[in-house]
Short mmCIF file of C-alpha atoms in Angstrom, two decimals:
data_model
loop_
_atom_site.label_atom_id
_atom_site.label_comp_id
_atom_site.label_asym_id
_atom_site.label_seq_id
_atom_site.Cartn_x
_atom_site.Cartn_y
_atom_site.Cartn_z
CA UNK R 454 0.00 0.00 0.00
CA UNK R 455 1.34 3.42 -0.98
CA UNK R 456 1.33 6.10 1.69
CA UNK R 457 -0.45 9.45 1.35
CA UNK R 458 2.94 11.17 1.18
CA UNK R 459 3.98 8.94 -1.71
CA UNK R 460 0.74 9.76 -3.50
CA UNK R 461 1.28 13.49 -3.01
CA UNK R 462 4.81 13.28 -4.30
CA UNK R 463 3.71 11.23 -7.30
CA UNK R 464 2.66 13.00 -10.53
CA UNK R 465 -0.90 11.79 -10.07
CA UNK R 466 -2.59 15.12 -9.30
CA UNK R 467 -0.47 16.90 -11.87
CA UNK R 468 -1.73 14.72 -14.71
CA UNK R 469 -5.43 15.08 -14.16
CA UNK R 470 -7.65 15.77 -17.16
CA UNK R 471 -11.34 16.24 -16.47
CA UNK R 472 -12.19 14.22 -19.56
CA UNK R 473 -10.13 11.15 -18.58
CA UNK R 474 -11.20 8.12 -16.57
CA UNK R 475 -9.46 6.80 -13.48
CA UNK R 476 -8.08 3.88 -15.49
CA UNK R 477 -6.57 6.24 -18.07
CA UNK R 478 -4.92 8.32 -15.32
CA UNK R 479 -3.60 5.09 -13.69
CA UNK R 480 -1.99 3.99 -16.94
CA UNK R 481 -0.40 7.40 -17.51
CA UNK R 482 1.10 7.49 -13.99
CA UNK R 483 2.33 3.90 -14.08
CA UNK R 484 3.99 4.51 -17.45
CA UNK R 485 6.26 7.08 -15.82
CA UNK R 486 7.33 4.74 -12.98
CA UNK R 487 10.40 2.52 -13.17
CA UNK R 488 9.97 -1.22 -13.34
CA UNK R 489 11.13 -1.57 -9.74
CA UNK R 490 8.52 0.90 -8.42
CA UNK R 491 5.19 -0.22 -7.10
CA UNK R 492 2.42 0.67 -9.56
CA UNK R 493 -0.82 2.24 -8.36
CA UNK R 494 -4.27 0.76 -8.89
CA UNK R 495 -7.51 2.29 -10.18
CA UNK R 496 -8.89 2.21 -6.63
CA UNK R 497 -5.94 4.27 -5.39
CA UNK R 498 -6.52 6.83 -8.15
CA UNK R 499 -10.20 7.19 -7.26
CA UNK R 500 -9.50 7.40 -3.51
CA UNK R 501 -6.82 10.03 -3.84
CA UNK R 502 -8.82 12.11 -6.35
CA UNK R 503 -11.85 12.11 -4.03
CA UNK R 504 -9.62 13.19 -1.17
CA UNK R 505 -8.46 16.08 -3.34
CA UNK R 506 -12.08 17.09 -3.94
CA UNK R 507 -12.28 15.71 -7.50
CA UNK R 508 -15.25 13.39 -7.85
CA UNK R 509 -16.00 11.35 -10.92
CA UNK R 510 -19.20 12.02 -12.81
CA UNK R 511 -21.11 10.14 -15.46
CA UNK R 512 -22.93 12.14 -18.14
CA UNK R 513 -26.69 11.85 -17.84
CA UNK R 514 -28.28 9.80 -20.58
CA UNK R 515 -30.61 11.77 -22.79
CA UNK R 516 -34.08 10.31 -23.37
CA UNK R 517 -34.74 8.71 -26.73
CA UNK R 518 -37.11 10.54 -29.04
CA UNK R 519 -40.49 8.96 -28.74
CA UNK R 520 -42.58 8.13 -31.80
CA UNK R 521 -45.40 10.41 -30.67
CA UNK R 522 -43.04 13.33 -30.28
CA UNK R 523 -41.56 12.72 -33.71
CA UNK R 524 -45.04 13.12 -35.12
CA UNK R 525 -45.63 16.35 -33.20
CA UNK R 526 -42.38 17.77 -34.49
CA UNK R 527 -43.23 16.77 -38.02
CA UNK R 528 -46.61 18.53 -37.79
CA UNK R 529 -44.94 21.64 -36.40
CA UNK R 530 -42.42 21.73 -39.25
CA UNK R 531 -45.16 21.46 -41.87
CA UNK R 532 -47.00 24.37 -40.26
CA UNK R 533 -43.89 26.56 -40.39
CA UNK R 534 -42.26 25.48 -43.66
CA UNK R 535 -43.24 28.80 -45.29
CA UNK R 536 -41.66 30.78 -42.50
CA UNK R 537 -39.92 33.54 -44.45
CA UNK R 538 -38.75 37.08 -43.92
CA UNK R 539 -40.87 38.35 -46.80
CA UNK R 540 -44.09 36.91 -45.40
CA UNK R 541 -43.46 38.68 -42.13
CA UNK R 542 -43.06 35.63 -39.88
CA UNK R 543 -39.79 36.01 -38.04
CA UNK R 544 -37.85 33.92 -35.53
CA UNK R 545 -36.33 35.30 -32.35
CA UNK R 546 -35.26 34.25 -28.89
CA UNK R 547 -35.04 35.84 -25.48
CA UNK R 548 -31.87 35.77 -23.39
CA UNK R 549 -32.01 33.93 -20.10
CA UNK R 550 -32.99 36.42 -17.37
CA UNK R 551 -30.05 35.55 -15.14
CA UNK R 552 -28.00 37.64 -17.61
CA UNK R 553 -28.66 41.24 -18.53
CA UNK R 554 -30.23 41.26 -22.00
CA UNK R 555 -28.02 42.46 -24.84
CA UNK R 556 -31.03 43.95 -26.61
CA UNK R 557 -33.87 45.78 -24.85
CA UNK R 558 -37.13 43.82 -24.73
CA UNK R 559 -39.84 46.36 -25.54
CA UNK R 560 -42.58 44.08 -26.81
CA UNK R 561 -46.24 44.96 -26.51
CA UNK R 562 -47.76 41.62 -27.55
CA UNK R 563 -46.15 38.49 -28.90
CA UNK R 564 -46.27 34.75 -28.54
CA UNK R 565 -43.38 33.05 -26.75
CA UNK R 566 -42.04 29.51 -26.67
CA UNK R 567 -39.62 28.01 -24.19
CA UNK R 568 -38.77 24.49 -23.11
CA UNK R 569 -39.07 23.15 -19.57
CA UNK R 570 -35.47 23.79 -18.63
CA UNK R 571 -35.30 24.74 -14.93
CA UNK R 572 -33.97 28.21 -15.73
CA UNK R 573 -37.05 28.84 -17.89
CA UNK R 574 -39.52 27.64 -15.30
CA UNK R 575 -37.86 29.45 -12.41
CA UNK R 576 -39.62 32.27 -10.62
CA UNK R 577 -36.84 34.63 -11.67
CA UNK R 578 -37.46 33.91 -15.36
CA UNK R 579 -41.24 34.09 -15.09
CA UNK R 580 -41.09 37.31 -13.11
CA UNK R 581 -38.62 38.89 -15.53
CA UNK R 582 -40.73 38.11 -18.61
CA UNK R 583 -43.90 39.29 -16.90
CA UNK R 584 -42.28 42.56 -15.89
CA UNK R 585 -40.64 43.21 -19.27
CA UNK R 586 -43.67 42.32 -21.36
CA UNK R 587 -46.28 43.79 -19.01
CA UNK R 588 -47.95 40.38 -18.87
CA UNK R 589 -48.73 40.05 -22.58
CA UNK R 590 -46.34 37.27 -23.61
CA UNK R 591 -48.53 34.32 -24.54
CA UNK R 592 -47.36 30.71 -24.55
CA UNK R 593 -47.19 28.86 -27.87
CA UNK R 594 -47.05 25.11 -28.42
CA UNK R 595 -43.52 23.72 -28.18
CA UNK R 596 -42.76 20.37 -29.84
CA UNK R 597 -41.42 18.07 -27.09
CA UNK R 598 -37.81 16.90 -27.08
CA UNK R 599 -36.82 19.45 -29.74
CA UNK R 600 -33.15 20.40 -30.29
CA UNK R 601 -32.17 24.05 -30.18
CA UNK R 602 -31.71 24.79 -33.87
CA UNK R 603 -33.32 28.20 -33.79
CA UNK R 604 -31.55 31.31 -35.13
CA UNK R 605 -30.96 32.89 -31.74
CA UNK R 606 -29.08 29.81 -30.49
CA UNK R 607 -26.73 30.14 -33.45
CA UNK R 608 -26.22 33.79 -32.61
CA UNK R 609 -25.30 32.85 -29.03
CA UNK R 610 -22.90 30.27 -30.45
CA UNK R 611 -21.24 32.86 -32.67
CA UNK R 612 -21.07 35.25 -29.72
CA UNK R 613 -19.53 32.53 -27.56
CA UNK R 614 -16.83 31.82 -30.16
CA UNK R 615 -15.94 35.51 -30.46
CA UNK R 616 -15.77 35.99 -26.69
CA UNK R 617 -13.61 32.90 -26.14
CA UNK R 618 -11.20 34.08 -28.83
CA UNK R 619 -10.64 37.25 -26.76
CA UNK R 620 -9.78 35.25 -23.62
CA UNK R 621 -11.78 36.87 -20.77
CA UNK R 622 -9.81 37.12 -17.54
CA UNK R 623 -12.55 38.06 -15.06
CA UNK R 624 -16.30 38.36 -14.72
CA UNK R 625 -16.11 42.09 -15.41
CA UNK R 626 -13.89 41.53 -18.43
CA UNK R 627 -16.29 38.82 -19.66
CA UNK R 628 -19.26 41.21 -19.50
CA UNK R 629 -17.30 43.90 -21.37
CA UNK R 630 -16.31 41.40 -24.06
CA UNK R 631 -19.92 40.21 -24.38
CA UNK R 632 -21.08 43.73 -25.17
CA UNK R 633 -18.18 44.50 -27.50
CA UNK R 634 -18.42 41.21 -29.42
CA UNK R 635 -22.20 41.55 -29.73
CA UNK R 636 -21.74 44.82 -31.58
CA UNK R 637 -19.35 43.19 -34.06
CA UNK R 638 -21.86 40.58 -35.25
CA UNK R 639 -23.15 41.99 -38.57
CA UNK R 640 -26.86 42.50 -39.13
CA UNK R 641 -26.63 40.66 -42.45
CA UNK R 642 -25.57 37.54 -40.53
CA UNK R 643 -28.77 37.72 -38.44
CA UNK R 644 -30.89 38.20 -41.55
CA UNK R 645 -29.32 35.16 -43.21
CA UNK R 646 -30.14 33.03 -40.16
CA UNK R 647 -33.78 34.04 -40.49
CA UNK R 648 -33.87 33.46 -44.24
CA UNK R 649 -32.54 29.92 -43.83
CA UNK R 650 -35.46 28.76 -41.67
CA UNK R 651 -37.65 27.49 -44.58
CA UNK R 652 -34.76 25.27 -45.65
CA UNK R 653 -34.42 23.93 -42.10
CA UNK R 654 -38.11 23.05 -41.90
CA UNK R 655 -38.08 21.35 -45.29
CA UNK R 656 -34.95 19.40 -44.38
CA UNK R 657 -36.45 18.02 -41.18
CA UNK R 658 -39.71 17.21 -42.96
CA UNK R 659 -37.72 15.21 -45.50
CA UNK R 660 -35.99 13.39 -42.64
CA UNK R 661 -39.40 12.87 -40.93
CA UNK R 662 -38.19 14.81 -37.92
CA UNK R 663 -38.67 18.41 -36.96
CA UNK R 664 -36.49 20.84 -35.15
CA UNK R 665 -37.78 23.66 -33.06
CA UNK R 666 -36.78 26.92 -34.69
CA UNK R 667 -38.55 29.66 -32.80
CA UNK R 668 -38.88 31.15 -29.35
CA UNK R 669 -40.82 34.27 -30.24
CA UNK R 670 -43.15 34.49 -33.23
CA UNK R 671 -44.56 37.57 -34.91
CA UNK R 672 -47.36 37.68 -37.49
CA UNK R 673 -46.82 40.67 -39.75
CA UNK R 674 -50.30 40.24 -41.22
CA UNK R 675 -51.94 40.67 -37.80
CA UNK R 676 -49.64 43.60 -37.13
CA UNK R 677 -50.75 45.40 -40.29
CA UNK R 678 -54.41 44.64 -39.59
CA UNK R 679 -54.14 45.94 -36.06
CA UNK R 680 -52.29 49.09 -37.17
CA UNK R 681 -55.05 49.70 -39.71
CA UNK R 682 -57.68 49.49 -36.94
CA UNK R 683 -59.13 46.16 -38.14
CA UNK R 684 -58.69 44.55 -34.72
CA UNK R 685 -58.85 45.85 -31.18
CA UNK R 686 -55.24 44.82 -30.52
CA UNK R 687 -53.61 47.75 -32.29
CA UNK R 688 -52.02 49.13 -29.12
CA UNK R 689 -50.81 45.68 -28.14
CA UNK R 690 -49.20 44.90 -31.49
CA UNK R 691 -47.80 48.37 -32.00
CA UNK R 692 -44.29 47.70 -30.62
CA UNK R 693 -43.63 44.27 -32.13
CA UNK R 694 -42.12 45.61 -35.34
CA UNK R 695 -39.89 47.83 -33.22
CA UNK R 696 -38.60 44.78 -31.35
CA UNK R 697 -37.85 42.99 -34.62
CA UNK R 698 -35.83 45.89 -35.97
CA UNK R 699 -33.98 46.22 -32.67
CA UNK R 700 -32.95 42.57 -32.73
CA UNK R 701 -31.79 42.70 -36.34
CA UNK R 702 -30.00 46.02 -36.22
CA UNK R 703 -29.16 46.54 -32.54
CA UNK R 704 -29.82 49.91 -30.96
CA UNK R 705 -27.18 52.58 -31.50
CA UNK R 706 -26.65 55.10 -28.71
CA UNK R 707 -26.78 58.43 -30.52
CA UNK R 708 -24.58 61.44 -29.93
CA UNK R 709 -26.60 64.53 -29.07
CA UNK R 710 -26.38 68.13 -27.88
CA UNK R 711 -28.82 69.82 -25.50
CA UNK R 712 -29.71 73.51 -25.58
CA UNK R 713 -31.46 74.25 -22.32
CA UNK R 714 -34.66 76.25 -22.12
CA UNK R 715 -36.83 77.14 -19.13
CA UNK R 716 -40.25 77.39 -20.77
CA UNK R 717 -42.74 74.54 -20.25
CA UNK R 718 -43.80 72.32 -23.08
CA UNK R 719 -42.32 69.34 -24.89
CA UNK R 720 -38.73 69.83 -26.09
CA UNK R 721 -37.89 70.29 -29.77
CA UNK R 722 -35.80 67.46 -31.28
CA UNK R 723 -33.95 68.15 -34.56
CA UNK R 724 -32.92 65.36 -36.95
CA UNK R 725 -30.50 66.10 -39.80
CA UNK R 726 -30.47 64.73 -43.34
CA UNK R 727 -28.17 62.38 -45.26
CA UNK R 728 -24.46 63.30 -44.93
CA UNK R 729 -25.42 65.87 -42.29
CA UNK R 730 -24.80 66.08 -38.56
CA UNK R 731 -26.17 67.79 -35.47
CA UNK R 732 -23.76 70.66 -36.07
CA UNK R 733 -25.95 71.68 -39.04
CA UNK R 734 -28.55 72.86 -36.52
CA UNK R 735 -26.38 74.72 -34.01
CA UNK R 736 -27.55 78.23 -34.88
CA UNK R 737 -31.09 77.00 -35.53
CA UNK R 738 -31.23 75.35 -32.10
CA UNK R 739 -30.03 78.48 -30.30
CA UNK R 740 -32.54 80.60 -32.17
CA UNK R 741 -35.41 78.22 -31.30
CA UNK R 742 -34.44 78.31 -27.61
CA UNK R 743 -34.40 82.09 -27.74
CA UNK R 744 -37.77 82.38 -29.48
CA UNK R 745 -39.72 79.56 -27.79
CA UNK R 746 -37.90 79.26 -24.47
CA UNK R 747 -38.07 75.47 -24.75
CA UNK R 748 -35.30 72.90 -24.51
CA UNK R 749 -33.90 71.86 -27.92
CA UNK R 750 -31.97 68.69 -28.74
CA UNK R 751 -29.91 68.00 -31.86
CA UNK R 752 -29.01 64.40 -32.72
CA UNK R 753 -26.45 62.63 -34.89
CA UNK R 754 -28.01 59.70 -36.76
CA UNK R 755 -26.24 56.35 -36.82
CA UNK R 756 -23.33 56.32 -39.29
CA UNK R 757 -23.23 60.12 -39.13
CA UNK R 758 -21.42 62.72 -37.05
CA UNK R 759 -20.18 61.43 -33.71
CA UNK R 760 -22.66 58.54 -33.47
CA UNK R 761 -21.41 54.95 -33.77
CA UNK R 762 -21.29 53.13 -37.09
CA UNK R 763 -23.53 50.17 -37.88
CA UNK R 764 -23.86 48.08 -41.03
CA UNK R 765 -27.64 48.59 -41.15
CA UNK R 766 -29.21 51.98 -41.84
CA UNK R 767 -32.98 51.96 -42.40
CA UNK R 768 -35.78 54.15 -41.13
CA UNK R 769 -37.14 51.61 -38.62
CA UNK R 770 -33.61 51.20 -37.26
CA UNK R 771 -33.00 54.94 -37.02
CA UNK R 772 -36.38 55.61 -35.44
CA UNK R 773 -35.52 52.92 -32.87
CA UNK R 774 -32.33 54.81 -32.06
CA UNK R 775 -34.26 58.04 -31.52
CA UNK R 776 -36.86 56.28 -29.39
CA UNK R 777 -34.15 54.69 -27.26
CA UNK R 778 -32.46 58.04 -26.66
CA UNK R 779 -35.71 59.78 -25.73
CA UNK R 780 -36.49 57.02 -23.26
CA UNK R 781 -33.01 57.30 -21.77
CA UNK R 782 -33.53 61.04 -21.29
CA UNK R 783 -37.02 60.50 -19.79
CA UNK R 784 -38.65 62.48 -22.61
CA UNK R 785 -42.15 61.08 -22.96
CA UNK R 786 -43.25 63.51 -25.68
CA UNK R 787 -41.52 65.96 -28.01
CA UNK R 788 -41.86 68.12 -31.10
CA UNK R 789 -40.00 66.15 -33.74
CA UNK R 790 -38.44 68.14 -36.60
CA UNK R 791 -36.55 66.31 -39.33
CA UNK R 792 -34.94 67.40 -42.57
CA UNK R 793 -34.78 65.03 -45.58
CA UNK R 794 -33.60 61.67 -44.20
CA UNK R 795 -34.28 63.00 -40.71
CA UNK R 796 -37.80 63.90 -41.81
CA UNK R 797 -38.50 60.32 -42.89
CA UNK R 798 -37.05 59.07 -39.61
CA UNK R 799 -39.35 61.46 -37.74
CA UNK R 800 -42.38 60.31 -39.75
CA UNK R 801 -41.51 56.67 -39.06
CA UNK R 802 -41.30 57.25 -35.31
CA UNK R 803 -44.56 59.25 -35.32
CA UNK R 804 -46.36 56.40 -37.09
CA UNK R 805 -44.87 53.80 -34.76
CA UNK R 806 -45.12 55.75 -31.51
CA UNK R 807 -47.70 58.54 -31.91
CA UNK R 808 -47.83 59.21 -28.15
CA UNK R 809 -44.14 60.17 -28.18
CA UNK R 810 -44.59 62.87 -30.84
CA UNK R 811 -46.61 65.90 -29.75
CA UNK R 812 -46.12 67.66 -33.10
CA UNK R 813 -44.30 66.65 -36.29
CA UNK R 814 -42.42 68.74 -38.85
CA UNK R 815 -41.05 67.16 -42.03
CA UNK R 816 -38.70 69.50 -43.88
CA UNK R 817 -38.59 69.05 -47.66
CA UNK R 818 -39.48 65.38 -47.74
CA UNK R 819 -42.69 63.36 -47.95
CA UNK R 820 -43.76 59.81 -47.02
CA UNK R 821 -43.24 58.72 -50.63
CA UNK R 822 -40.21 57.19 -52.35
CA UNK R 823 -37.74 59.78 -53.60
CA UNK R 824 -37.76 59.42 -57.39
CA UNK R 825 -36.02 62.65 -58.30
CA UNK R 826 -32.37 62.50 -59.34
CA UNK R 827 -30.49 63.13 -56.12
CA UNK R 828 -26.89 62.60 -57.19
CA UNK R 829 -26.23 60.69 -53.96
CA UNK R 830 -24.92 57.53 -55.70
CA UNK R 831 -22.35 59.62 -57.56
CA UNK R 832 -21.46 61.54 -54.40
CA UNK R 833 -20.81 58.31 -52.50
CA UNK R 834 -18.68 56.85 -55.28
CA UNK R 835 -16.44 59.88 -55.63
CA UNK R 836 -16.07 60.17 -51.83
CA UNK R 837 -15.06 56.51 -51.60
CA UNK R 838 -12.41 57.02 -54.27
CA UNK R 839 -10.77 60.04 -52.63
CA UNK R 840 -7.31 59.23 -51.30
CA UNK R 841 -5.41 61.53 -48.96
CA UNK R 842 -2.13 59.77 -48.26
CA UNK R 843 0.34 60.92 -45.64
CA UNK R 844 0.18 63.67 -43.06
CA UNK R 845 -0.82 67.15 -44.20
CA UNK R 846 -2.48 70.31 -42.89
CA UNK R 847 -6.27 70.32 -42.72
CA UNK R 848 -6.48 73.12 -45.30
CA UNK R 849 -4.42 71.08 -47.77
CA UNK R 850 -6.55 67.97 -47.21
CA UNK R 851 -9.77 69.91 -47.81
CA UNK R 852 -8.36 71.51 -50.95
CA UNK R 853 -7.26 68.16 -52.41
CA UNK R 854 -10.57 66.53 -51.50
CA UNK R 855 -12.55 69.39 -53.04
CA UNK R 856 -10.57 69.14 -56.26
CA UNK R 857 -11.49 65.48 -56.56
CA UNK R 858 -15.12 66.15 -55.60
CA UNK R 859 -15.46 68.91 -58.19
CA UNK R 860 -15.32 66.39 -61.04
CA UNK R 861 -18.79 65.14 -59.99
CA UNK R 862 -20.22 67.68 -57.54
CA UNK R 863 -20.56 70.91 -59.48
CA UNK R 864 -22.19 73.10 -56.79
CA UNK R 865 -19.69 74.65 -54.42
CA UNK R 866 -22.24 74.72 -51.60
CA UNK R 867 -22.82 70.95 -51.90
CA UNK R 868 -19.07 70.31 -51.94
CA UNK R 869 -18.63 72.30 -48.75
CA UNK R 870 -21.50 70.39 -47.18
CA UNK R 871 -19.90 67.04 -48.04
CA UNK R 872 -16.47 68.24 -46.91
CA UNK R 873 -17.86 68.92 -43.43
CA UNK R 874 -17.59 65.12 -43.00
CA UNK R 875 -13.82 65.11 -43.56
CA UNK R 876 -12.15 64.63 -40.18
CA UNK R 877 -8.63 63.97 -38.94
CA UNK R 878 -7.91 60.87 -36.88
CA UNK R 879 -4.47 59.74 -35.72
CA UNK R 880 -2.84 62.15 -38.13
CA UNK R 881 -4.79 60.93 -41.15
CA UNK R 882 -7.97 62.20 -42.80
CA UNK R 883 -11.09 60.09 -43.23
CA UNK R 884 -14.84 60.42 -43.78
CA UNK R 885 -16.80 60.28 -40.55
CA UNK R 886 -19.90 59.01 -42.36
CA UNK R 887 -20.15 55.27 -42.98
CA UNK R 888 -20.06 55.36 -46.78
CA UNK R 889 -20.23 51.57 -47.19
CA UNK R 890 -23.39 51.22 -45.09
CA UNK R 891 -25.04 54.20 -46.78
CA UNK R 892 -24.16 52.82 -50.22
CA UNK R 893 -25.56 49.37 -49.36
CA UNK R 894 -28.83 50.84 -48.05
CA UNK R 895 -29.20 53.89 -50.28
CA UNK R 896 -32.40 52.57 -51.83
CA UNK R 897 -33.86 52.05 -48.36
CA UNK R 898 -33.09 55.69 -47.60
CA UNK R 899 -34.70 56.88 -50.82
CA UNK R 900 -37.81 54.77 -50.17
CA UNK R 901 -40.21 54.96 -47.23
CA UNK R 902 -41.58 52.04 -45.15
CA UNK R 903 -45.12 50.89 -45.86
CA UNK R 904 -47.60 51.75 -43.12
CA UNK R 905 -51.27 50.91 -42.73
CA UNK R 906 -51.93 53.34 -39.92
CA UNK R 907 -51.95 57.11 -39.50
CA UNK R 908 -50.46 59.67 -37.16
CA UNK R 909 -53.29 61.76 -35.66
CA UNK R 910 -51.20 64.64 -34.35
CA UNK R 911 -50.54 68.09 -35.86
CA UNK R 912 -48.10 67.83 -38.76
CA UNK R 913 -46.33 70.38 -40.95
CA UNK R 914 -44.71 69.55 -44.28
CA UNK R 915 -42.36 72.44 -44.92
CA UNK R 916 -40.83 72.43 -48.40
CA UNK R 917 -38.60 74.67 -50.42
CA UNK R 918 -40.44 76.36 -53.27
CA UNK R 919 -37.50 75.56 -55.58
CA UNK R 920 -37.26 71.91 -54.49
CA UNK R 921 -39.08 68.98 -56.14
CA UNK R 922 -39.29 66.75 -53.06
CA UNK R 923 -42.79 67.77 -51.88
CA UNK R 924 -45.14 68.00 -54.84
CA UNK R 925 -48.86 67.66 -55.47
CA UNK R 926 -48.26 64.03 -56.40
CA UNK R 927 -47.36 63.37 -52.77
CA UNK R 928 -50.52 64.93 -51.32
CA UNK R 929 -52.69 61.77 -51.33
CA UNK R 930 -50.12 59.77 -49.36
CA UNK R 931 -49.58 62.69 -46.97
CA UNK R 932 -53.31 62.89 -46.36
CA UNK R 933 -53.60 59.12 -45.84
CA UNK R 934 -50.83 58.84 -43.25
CA UNK R 935 -51.04 62.35 -41.75
CA UNK R 936 -54.67 63.49 -41.89
CA UNK R 937 -54.00 66.59 -39.75
CA UNK R 938 -51.13 67.84 -41.92
CA UNK R 939 -50.59 71.22 -43.55
CA UNK R 940 -48.21 71.77 -46.46
CA UNK R 941 -46.29 75.02 -46.73
CA UNK R 942 -43.52 76.25 -49.02
CA UNK R 943 -40.77 78.79 -48.35
CA UNK R 944 -40.03 81.03 -51.28
CA UNK R 945 -36.47 81.22 -52.51
CA UNK R 946 -35.47 77.98 -50.79
CA UNK R 947 -34.27 74.74 -52.32
CA UNK R 948 -33.70 71.44 -50.52
CA UNK R 949 -31.67 72.90 -47.64
CA UNK R 950 -34.51 75.12 -46.47
CA UNK R 951 -33.08 75.93 -43.04
CA UNK R 952 -29.73 77.01 -44.47
CA UNK R 953 -31.00 78.95 -47.50
CA UNK R 954 -33.86 80.88 -45.88
CA UNK R 955 -33.11 80.64 -42.16
CA UNK R 956 -35.38 83.44 -40.93
CA UNK R 957 -38.43 82.25 -42.86
CA UNK R 958 -37.73 78.71 -41.67
CA UNK R 959 -37.64 79.81 -38.03
CA UNK R 960 -40.83 81.85 -38.46
CA UNK R 961 -42.66 78.84 -39.89
CA UNK R 962 -41.48 76.49 -37.12
CA UNK R 963 -42.30 78.89 -34.29
CA UNK R 964 -45.72 79.68 -35.72
CA UNK R 965 -46.49 75.97 -35.98
CA UNK R 966 -45.20 75.06 -32.53
CA UNK R 967 -46.77 78.01 -30.74
CA UNK R 968 -49.51 79.51 -32.91
CA UNK R 969 -50.63 82.96 -31.82
#
C-alpha cells in the first residue's frame, strides 16, 4: 500500500484531465514509474482524487425521441415550412434572465415559446418576462424533445466563439467582451439566419423529424391589420415591429447636444439629413431656444457625425435609435423636426409611436419614395475614391478633396456640405460618415416604409419652393398617413430650407409650434 505522502509526491494530481477516466490516469502514472517501483491501482486513483475534492461524474443519458413526439415535431415543421422574412413571420429568442439582456425587450404583444429547462420555469425567469412584457407574452405550443436549432441559439454560439477568442480574464472583463463582441456581429448575418429557416423546416420534414426553430413568433399580417384598426389589438401589437428591428440592427446610442430652455412644453428634437450632422442645426437650435424658451436637442443619426457606425441603416432602425435616446432622457413627448432623411425618420417614429410625438415637422421630404435624381450615388462613389495619403495640414486635405469632388459635384455649396464630414484621426484624414453602409442601403433611404396606420397629431410639411421633393403628387399619401397635416412652401429655398432661408424657416417652425 502506498502512503499518502507517496501519492502526493507522485505525478498523479499533476496529470489530471477532467475528460479522462481513473483507469486512463492510472496507466499514464504507471507509465512514468520505473519497473522496480510499485504501480498504483484504479482504486488508489479514485480514492486520492476524491480526497483532493475531485469526484467522478457520469454524463446523464438523454431520453430517446419517442414516436409520438416525432409526429408532433413533423406537424410543427409542416406548419412553419413557409416561415420567411418576406411573409413577415420572423424567428427570435429571449436571453435567459439571469443575464442582462443584450437587446432591450420592448414588446407589446407576442407569442413566446420556451422548453421546460429549470432556468425557464424558475420564478426569476417568469417574473422577468412578466415585468418586461407587461404580462402580454402568450405561450405557444412547443414540440417536445426538440433540439435548439433556432436562429438565436446560433447567434449565441457565434457570440460565444468571439468571446472565447478574446480570452476573458474576469467576470467584469467577460461582461465587457460580451457587449463589444455583440456589436461586431453583422446585421446581415442575423438576416441570413432568419432566411434559412424554410430550408431547415423542409430538411427536417424530408428526414421525418422536426427541429424547433422559434422562441418568439410575430405575425406581420396581424400587425398590419391591427395598425389599420381592423382589430382591437392595435395598441398591443404596435411595438412588435420595433422589437424585430432592434434585434436585427441593434440599438445605437446616438450622440446629441442639449440647448437648455426654461419654458414649459415638450422639447424640440432636430434630426439632420443624409451626410449631415447635429452641427448643421447649431444656430437653428439656439434661435429656437431664444424664441420659444423650450429645450432643444440635436441628434447625430447612426453612421453620421459622432454617433457609432452600424452596417444597417434603415428608417425603422433609425427611429428605434431616436426612441431609445428619448427614453433614456425620460422624454415622454416631443416636437419632432426632421430634414430630408431626418424627416423620414421622424415620420416613421410618429407612425410607430404617436404618443411620443406631440407635433411633427417634415422639412422638404414626404412619405413617398424619392424618385427625383439626387446625385447621392455619384457623391458616394467619388467620396469613396478620394485618397489623402500621408500627413498634411487640414487646409491642404480639404483643398485636395474638393478638387477630386469637383469632377462630380458641381455646386460649391454641396461640396462644402460634403467636406464637413472630412475629419482627422491619428494624423490621417477620413470620412466620418459610414459610406459603405449608406451605399448598401441607399435605396432604403430613398424609399419609405409601408404603413397601414396614421399619425393623428398636428403635422407640418415644410418644403422649399424651388425643391421637387414635396409635390402635389405626394398629397394623397400625406393625407392618408397624416390626416392633420398642412403643407407650406418657403419662397427662394431649395432642398436645404433651413440654411438657404433661415429666418423664414424659423418663423414657420415657431408659428407651428406656438400659434398665436
